[in-house]
Coordinates of C-alpha atoms and ligand atoms in Angstrom, one line a residue:
X236 CA 0.1 0.0 -0.1
X237 CA 1.1 3.5 -0.7
X238 CA 1.8 5.5 2.3
X239 CA -0.2 8.9 2.9
X240 CA 2.0 11.7 1.8
X241 CA 3.9 13.6 4.4
X242 CA 5.1 16.2 2.1
X243 CA 3.0 17.8 -0.6
X244 CA 4.6 19.7 -3.5
X245 CA 2.2 22.2 -4.8
X246 CA 3.1 23.3 -8.3
X247 CA 1.0 26.2 -10.0
X248 CA 0.8 25.8 -13.8
X249 CA -0.2 27.8 -16.7
X250 CA 0.9 26.4 -20.1
X251 CA 3.7 24.0 -19.1
X252 CA 2.5 20.8 -20.7
X253 CA 6.1 19.8 -21.7
X254 CA 7.5 20.5 -18.2
X255 CA 5.0 18.4 -16.1
X256 CA 6.5 15.0 -16.9
X257 CA 10.1 16.2 -16.7
X258 CA 9.2 17.8 -13.0
X259 CA 7.5 14.5 -11.7
X260 CA 10.5 12.4 -12.8
X261 CA 13.0 15.0 -11.3
X262 CA 11.2 15.2 -8.0
X263 CA 11.0 11.4 -7.6
X264 CA 14.8 11.2 -8.0
X265 CA 15.2 14.0 -5.7
X266 CA 13.1 12.4 -2.7
X267 CA 13.9 8.8 -2.4
X268 CA 12.3 7.2 0.8
X269 CA 9.9 10.1 1.4
X270 CA 6.1 9.6 1.1
X271 CA 5.5 12.7 -1.1
X272 CA 2.8 13.7 -3.7
X273 CA 2.8 16.5 -6.1
X274 CA -0.3 18.6 -6.8
X275 CA -0.6 20.4 -10.1
X276 CA -2.8 23.4 -9.9
X277 CA -3.9 24.4 -13.3
X278 CA -5.8 27.6 -14.6
X279 CA -7.4 25.8 -17.5
X280 CA -4.2 26.3 -19.6
X281 CA -4.8 26.4 -23.3
X282 CA -2.1 24.0 -23.9
X283 CA -3.9 21.2 -21.8
X284 CA -1.4 21.1 -19.0
X285 CA -4.1 19.7 -16.9
X286 CA -4.7 16.7 -19.3
X287 CA -1.0 16.0 -19.4
X288 CA -0.9 15.8 -15.5
X289 CA -4.0 13.7 -15.5
X290 CA -2.4 11.2 -17.8
X291 CA 0.6 11.1 -15.2
X292 CA -1.7 10.8 -12.3
X293 CA -3.2 7.4 -14.1
X294 CA 0.1 5.9 -13.8
X295 CA 1.2 7.3 -10.4
X296 CA -1.0 8.1 -7.7
X297 CA 1.3 10.4 -6.1
X298 CA 0.5 12.9 -8.8
X299 CA -2.8 15.1 -8.4
X300 CA -4.4 17.7 -10.3
X301 CA -6.7 20.6 -9.2
X302 CA -8.0 22.4 -12.5
X303 CA -9.6 25.9 -12.0
X304 CA -12.0 27.3 -14.4
X305 CA -12.5 30.9 -15.4
X306 CA -9.7 32.4 -12.8
X307 CA -6.1 33.1 -13.0
X308 CA -3.6 33.6 -10.3
X309 CA -0.3 32.4 -9.1
X310 CA -0.9 33.1 -5.4
X311 CA -4.5 31.9 -5.2
X312 CA -3.6 28.7 -7.1
X313 CA -0.8 27.9 -4.5
X314 CA -3.1 28.6 -1.5
X315 CA -5.9 26.3 -3.1
X316 CA -3.3 23.5 -3.9
X317 CA -2.3 23.5 -0.2
X318 CA -5.8 23.4 0.9
X319 CA -6.4 20.4 -1.3
X320 CA -3.9 18.0 0.4
X321 CA -3.6 16.6 3.9
X322 CA 0.2 16.6 4.3
X323 CA 1.7 18.0 7.1
X324 CA 4.5 19.7 5.3
X325 CA 3.9 21.5 2.0
X326 CA 6.3 23.0 -0.7
X327 CA 5.6 25.4 -3.5
X328 CA 7.5 25.2 -6.6
X329 CA 7.4 26.3 -10.0
X330 CA 6.6 23.9 -13.0
X331 CA 9.3 25.3 -15.2
X332 CA 12.3 23.6 -13.7
X333 CA 13.9 26.9 -12.8
X334 CA 13.6 25.7 -9.1
X335 CA 16.3 23.3 -8.3
X336 CA 14.5 20.1 -6.9
X337 CA 17.6 18.7 -5.7
X338 CA 17.3 20.9 -2.5
X339 CA 13.9 19.6 -1.7
X340 CA 15.5 16.7 0.5
X341 CA 17.5 19.4 2.4
X342 CA 14.6 21.6 2.9
X343 CA 12.4 18.9 4.2
X344 CA 15.1 17.6 6.7
X345 CA 15.4 20.8 7.7
X346 CA 11.5 21.6 8.3
X347 CA 11.2 18.4 10.1
X348 CA 13.4 19.4 12.9
X349 CA 10.2 21.6 13.8
X350 CA 12.2 24.5 15.1
X351 CA 11.3 26.6 12.0
X352 CA 8.0 27.3 10.2
X353 CA 9.1 28.0 6.7
X354 CA 12.1 27.1 4.8
X355 CA 12.9 29.3 1.9
X356 CA 14.8 28.3 -1.5
X357 CA 16.9 31.3 -1.6
X358 CA 19.0 32.9 -4.5
X359 CA 20.7 35.3 -2.2
X360 CA 22.4 33.5 0.6
X361 CA 25.8 32.2 0.4
X362 CA 25.9 29.4 -2.2
X363 CA 22.8 30.6 -4.3
X364 CA 22.6 32.5 -7.3
X365 CA 20.5 34.3 -9.9
X366 CA 21.5 32.2 -12.7
X367 CA 21.2 33.9 -16.0
X368 CA 19.0 36.7 -15.3
X369 CA 19.4 40.0 -17.2
X370 CA 21.1 43.0 -15.3
X371 CA 17.6 45.0 -15.5
X372 CA 15.6 42.2 -14.0
X373 CA 18.0 41.6 -11.2
X374 CA 18.0 45.2 -10.5
X375 CA 14.1 45.4 -10.2
X376 CA 14.2 42.0 -8.2
X377 CA 16.6 43.7 -5.7
X378 CA 14.4 46.8 -5.5
X379 CA 11.3 44.9 -4.7
X380 CA 13.0 42.9 -2.4
X381 CA 14.0 46.0 -0.2
X382 CA 10.5 47.3 -0.3
X383 CA 9.3 44.1 0.9
X384 CA 11.6 43.7 4.0
X385 CA 9.4 46.3 5.6
X386 CA 6.4 43.8 5.5
X387 CA 7.7 40.6 6.3
X388 CA 8.3 41.1 10.0
X389 CA 11.3 38.4 9.8
X390 CA 14.4 38.9 7.8
X391 CA 14.2 36.8 4.6
X392 CA 17.1 37.2 2.1
X393 CA 15.0 36.3 -0.8
X394 CA 11.2 37.4 0.0
X395 CA 10.3 37.2 -3.4
X396 CA 11.2 33.8 -4.1
X397 CA 8.4 31.5 -5.4
X398 CA 10.3 28.1 -3.7
X399 CA 9.5 27.2 -0.3
X400 CA 8.5 24.5 2.2
X401 CA 6.5 25.1 5.4
X402 CA 4.5 23.5 8.1
X403 CA 1.1 23.2 7.5
X404 CA 0.1 24.5 11.0
X405 CA 2.0 27.7 10.3
X406 CA 0.4 28.2 7.0
X407 CA -3.0 27.8 8.5
X408 CA -2.2 30.6 10.8
X409 CA -1.7 33.1 8.1
X410 CA -4.5 31.7 5.9
X411 CA -7.3 34.1 7.3
X412 CA -5.0 37.1 6.5
X413 CA -3.8 36.4 3.0
X414 CA -4.4 38.9 0.1
X415 CA -3.7 36.4 -2.5
X416 CA -3.2 39.0 -5.2
X417 CA -0.7 38.6 -7.7
X418 CA 2.3 36.2 -7.4
X419 CA 4.3 36.9 -4.2
X420 CA 3.1 34.2 -2.2
X421 CA 5.9 33.9 0.2
X422 CA 5.7 37.7 1.1
X423 CA 2.0 37.2 1.4
X424 CA 2.3 34.3 3.9
X425 CA 5.1 35.9 5.9
X426 CA 3.4 39.3 6.1
X427 CA 0.0 37.8 7.0
X428 CA 1.5 35.6 9.9
X429 CA 0.1 36.8 13.3
X430 CA 3.3 35.9 15.0
X431 CA 6.6 36.3 13.1
X432 CA 7.5 33.2 11.4
X433 CA 10.7 31.3 12.1
X434 CA 12.5 31.0 8.8
X435 CA 15.5 29.1 7.5
X436 CA 16.9 29.4 4.0
X437 CA 18.6 26.9 1.7
X438 CA 20.6 28.5 -1.2
X439 CA 20.1 27.2 -4.8
X440 CA 20.9 28.7 -8.3
X441 CA 17.9 29.6 -10.4
X442 CA 17.8 27.9 -13.6
X443 CA 16.9 29.0 -17.2
X444 CA 13.7 27.9 -18.4
X445 CA 13.8 25.5 -21.4
X446 CA 10.2 25.0 -22.4
X447 CA 7.5 27.5 -22.4
X448 CA 7.6 31.2 -21.5
X449 CA 7.3 33.3 -18.3
X450 CA 4.0 34.5 -17.5
X451 CA 5.1 37.4 -15.5
X452 CA 4.8 40.5 -17.8
X453 CA 5.2 44.1 -16.9
X454 CA 1.7 44.1 -15.1
X455 CA 3.3 42.0 -12.3
X456 CA 4.8 45.1 -10.8
X457 CA 1.2 46.5 -10.6
X458 CA 0.2 43.4 -8.7
X459 CA 3.1 43.8 -6.3
X460 CA 2.0 47.3 -5.6
X461 CA -1.5 46.1 -5.1
X462 CA -0.2 43.6 -2.7
X463 CA 1.8 46.2 -0.7
X464 CA -1.2 48.4 -0.6
X465 CA -3.3 45.5 0.7
X466 CA -1.1 44.8 3.4
X467 CA -0.8 48.5 4.5
X468 CA -4.3 49.8 4.1
X469 CA -6.4 46.6 3.2
X470 CA -8.0 46.2 6.5
X471 CA -9.6 49.9 5.9
X472 CA -10.3 50.0 2.1
X473 CA -10.3 47.0 -0.1
X474 CA -7.5 47.5 -2.7
X475 CA -9.9 46.8 -5.6
X476 CA -11.8 49.7 -4.6
X477 CA -8.7 51.9 -4.6
X478 CA -7.8 50.8 -7.9
X479 CA -11.3 51.4 -9.1
X480 CA -11.2 54.9 -7.7
X481 CA -7.7 55.6 -9.2
X482 CA -9.1 54.4 -12.5
X483 CA -12.0 56.7 -12.0
X484 CA -9.8 59.8 -11.2
X485 CA -8.0 59.0 -14.5
X486 CA -11.2 59.1 -16.3
X487 CA -11.9 62.6 -15.2
X488 CA -8.5 63.6 -16.9
X489 CA -9.6 61.8 -20.1
X490 CA -13.1 63.5 -19.9
X491 CA -11.6 66.7 -19.9
X492 CA -9.0 66.1 -22.4
X493 CA -11.9 65.0 -24.8
X494 CA -14.0 67.8 -23.7
X495 CA -11.5 70.5 -24.3
X496 CA -10.6 69.1 -27.8
X497 CA -14.2 69.0 -29.1
X498 CA -15.6 72.0 -27.3
X499 CA -12.7 74.4 -27.4
X500 CA -10.4 73.3 -30.2
X501 CA -13.0 71.9 -32.7
X502 CA -15.8 74.4 -31.9
X503 CA -18.7 71.7 -31.4
X504 CA -21.6 72.3 -29.2
X505 CA -21.1 71.9 -25.6
X506 CA -23.7 69.2 -25.3
X507 CA -22.2 67.0 -28.1
X508 CA -18.8 67.5 -26.8
X509 CA -19.9 66.7 -23.3
X510 CA -21.7 63.5 -24.5
X511 CA -18.7 62.4 -26.5
X512 CA -16.5 63.0 -23.5
X513 CA -18.6 61.1 -21.3
X514 CA -18.8 58.2 -23.6
X515 CA -15.1 57.9 -24.1
X516 CA -14.3 58.4 -20.2
X517 CA -16.7 55.4 -19.5
X518 CA -15.1 53.2 -21.9
X519 CA -11.5 54.0 -21.1
X520 CA -12.5 53.4 -17.4
X521 CA -14.1 50.2 -18.4
X522 CA -10.8 48.9 -20.3
X523 CA -8.5 50.3 -17.5
X524 CA -10.5 48.4 -15.0
X525 CA -10.6 45.1 -16.8
X526 CA -6.7 45.4 -17.0
X527 CA -5.8 46.6 -13.8
X528 CA -8.6 46.3 -11.4
X529 CA -10.1 43.0 -12.5
X530 CA -6.9 41.4 -13.9
X531 CA -7.7 38.2 -12.4
X532 CA -11.1 38.0 -13.7
X533 CA -10.4 39.9 -17.2
X534 CA -13.1 39.7 -19.8
X535 CA -12.2 38.8 -23.3
X536 CA -14.1 38.1 -26.6
X537 CA -17.9 38.2 -26.4
X538 CA -17.5 38.9 -22.6
X539 CA -15.8 42.0 -23.0
X540 CA -18.6 43.3 -25.5
X541 CA -21.2 42.3 -22.9
X542 CA -19.1 43.7 -19.9
X543 CA -18.9 47.1 -21.7
X544 CA -22.4 47.4 -22.4
X545 CA -23.1 46.3 -18.6
X546 CA -20.5 49.1 -17.4
X547 CA -22.2 51.7 -19.5
X548 CA -25.6 50.8 -17.8
X549 CA -24.1 50.7 -14.4
X550 CA -22.5 54.2 -15.0
X551 CA -25.7 55.7 -16.5
X552 CA -27.5 54.9 -13.1
X553 CA -24.5 56.0 -11.1
X554 CA -24.5 59.3 -13.0
X555 CA -28.2 59.7 -12.3
X556 CA -27.7 59.0 -8.6
X557 CA -24.9 61.5 -8.5
X558 CA -26.9 64.3 -10.1
X559 CA -29.8 63.4 -7.8
X560 CA -28.0 63.3 -4.6
X561 CA -25.9 66.5 -5.2
X562 CA -29.0 68.4 -6.7
X563 CA -31.0 67.3 -3.2
X564 CA -28.3 68.4 -1.0
X565 CA -27.8 71.8 -2.9
X566 CA -31.4 72.6 -2.6
X567 CA -31.3 71.8 1.0
X568 CA -28.7 74.6 1.4
X569 CA -25.4 72.5 1.4
X570 CA -22.3 74.1 0.0
X571 CA -22.0 73.7 -3.7
X572 CA -18.9 71.9 -3.9
X573 CA -19.8 69.6 -0.9
X574 CA -23.1 68.7 -2.5
X575 CA -20.9 67.7 -5.7
X576 CA -18.6 65.7 -3.9
X577 CA -21.2 63.7 -2.1
X578 CA -23.0 63.2 -5.5
X579 CA -19.4 61.9 -6.9
X580 CA -18.8 59.7 -3.8
X581 CA -22.2 58.2 -4.2
X582 CA -21.7 57.4 -7.8
X583 CA -18.4 55.7 -7.3
X584 CA -19.5 53.4 -4.6
X585 CA -22.5 52.7 -6.6
X586 CA -20.4 52.0 -9.9
X587 CA -17.9 49.9 -7.9
X588 CA -20.6 47.6 -6.3
X589 CA -22.8 47.3 -9.2
X590 CA -20.1 46.6 -11.9
X591 CA -18.5 44.1 -9.4
X592 CA -21.7 42.2 -9.4
X593 CA -23.0 42.8 -13.0
X594 CA -19.8 43.4 -15.1
X595 CA -17.1 41.2 -13.6
X596 CA -18.8 38.5 -12.0
X597 CA -18.3 35.7 -14.4
X598 CA -21.4 33.4 -15.2
X599 CA -20.4 30.9 -17.5
Ligands
GDD633 N1 -2.1 28.2 -11.8 C1 -1.5 29.2 -12.3 N2 -2.1 30.5 -12.5 N3 -0.1 29.3 -12.5 C2 0.6 30.2 -13.0 C3 0.0 31.4 -13.3 C4 -1.4 31.5 -13.0 O1 -2.1 32.7 -13.5 N4 0.9 32.4 -13.8 C5 2.1 31.5 -13.7 N5 1.9 30.4 -13.3 C6 2.8 29.2 -13.0 C7 3.8 29.1 -13.9 O2 3.1 28.0 -15.0 C8 5.1 28.5 -13.3 O3 5.1 27.2 -13.0 C9 4.9 29.3 -12.1 O4 3.6 29.7 -11.8 C10 6.2 30.5 -12.2 O5 5.8 31.3 -13.4 P1 6.8 31.8 -14.4 O6 6.1 32.7 -15.6 O7 7.6 30.8 -14.7 O8 7.4 33.0 -13.3 P2 8.9 33.5 -13.3 O9 9.9 32.4 -13.8 O10 9.0 34.7 -14.2 O11 9.2 33.9 -11.8 C11 9.4 32.9 -10.7 O12 10.4 33.5 -10.2 C12 10.1 34.8 -9.3 C13 11.6 35.3 -8.6 O13 11.7 34.2 -7.8 C14 8.2 32.9 -9.8 O14 8.6 31.7 -9.0 C15 7.9 34.1 -9.0 O15 6.8 33.7 -8.1 C16 9.2 34.4 -8.3 O16 8.9 35.7 -7.7
MN634 MN1 9.6 30.7 -14.3

């Protein structure tokens, strides 16, 4: 009989079809005599990574698959993978063979001494290295690392690492406080721990990817900012709302640009110019929110068209509420600017709540 797993290796995947079988083989070689299992958490990759993992699972019961549908996100994938296993020790590791699986045994030995909560695979401690990273990416990584140190409460030389092993009970204590935005899962877990984590580090050298490509585009920087914001003010204001309000603020700039262009420069009637400016601003808000605020629930194809229509409707009601509230306050002798501000606040909150429900809540 196969022994229940003591160690679960959670591997988030998106388009890693070719890497999955290689990783399982390498992990098996790296952990002789240890009862392990590997849990692939795949976000419905177009290259059918999940099917490839299932094919392996049919031949080896230590391989398991969790396929998510209609959602994206590295951190949330890791969290759900950890919650899908019973193993008392869990590791998180990339699928693309960039993380050196040969240190897994040393990490496991270290964590089992039970005097630490977390063992980080680190590129920065003595003996570790960045591999073949470009100078600019190394610089950016170092800068982000400095920022992160303020949040983790524990010194971790490589808080951006996506390679780690931890005790389940330590993870469970962080769970209720996690942000799960973006891809900095280690930072999130450390910053969310009610009591600072006891951390050990094991060095390794980051390898170069052979198959597939990196999913971390330039917007990951924005996700990182969102994570930082959530950790700083998230208990007061939801980060999504902050992002939504920031996009709204930018929408005002767009509105006035278009208005000035049409009314002042092209001499269009004010009504026409104002209508056009409103339409352009609403559309730009829609696309920016779809890209930044709802990156994890991004609409595409027909969903994008449907979303745009519903967003326009939501905003039309929001504008009516804005004018209604401001007008009522003004007619009851409120100061004009305060009346306007109250109207704007009402419409922003209305637009946020309603669009969260009607525009970005996926029903497929
Ligand atoms: N389920 C899921 N959903 N998996 C994802 C997603 C997603 O939206 N995006 C990426 N992945 C998976 C990839 O398939 C891969 O296995 C792993 O997450 C890391 O993604 P890469 O695209 O290879 O990231 P990277 O190599 O640029 O960055 C890595 O190194 C950074 C520096 O240490 C990651 O480990 C980062 O977390 C880490 O900060
Ligand atoms: Mn990678």
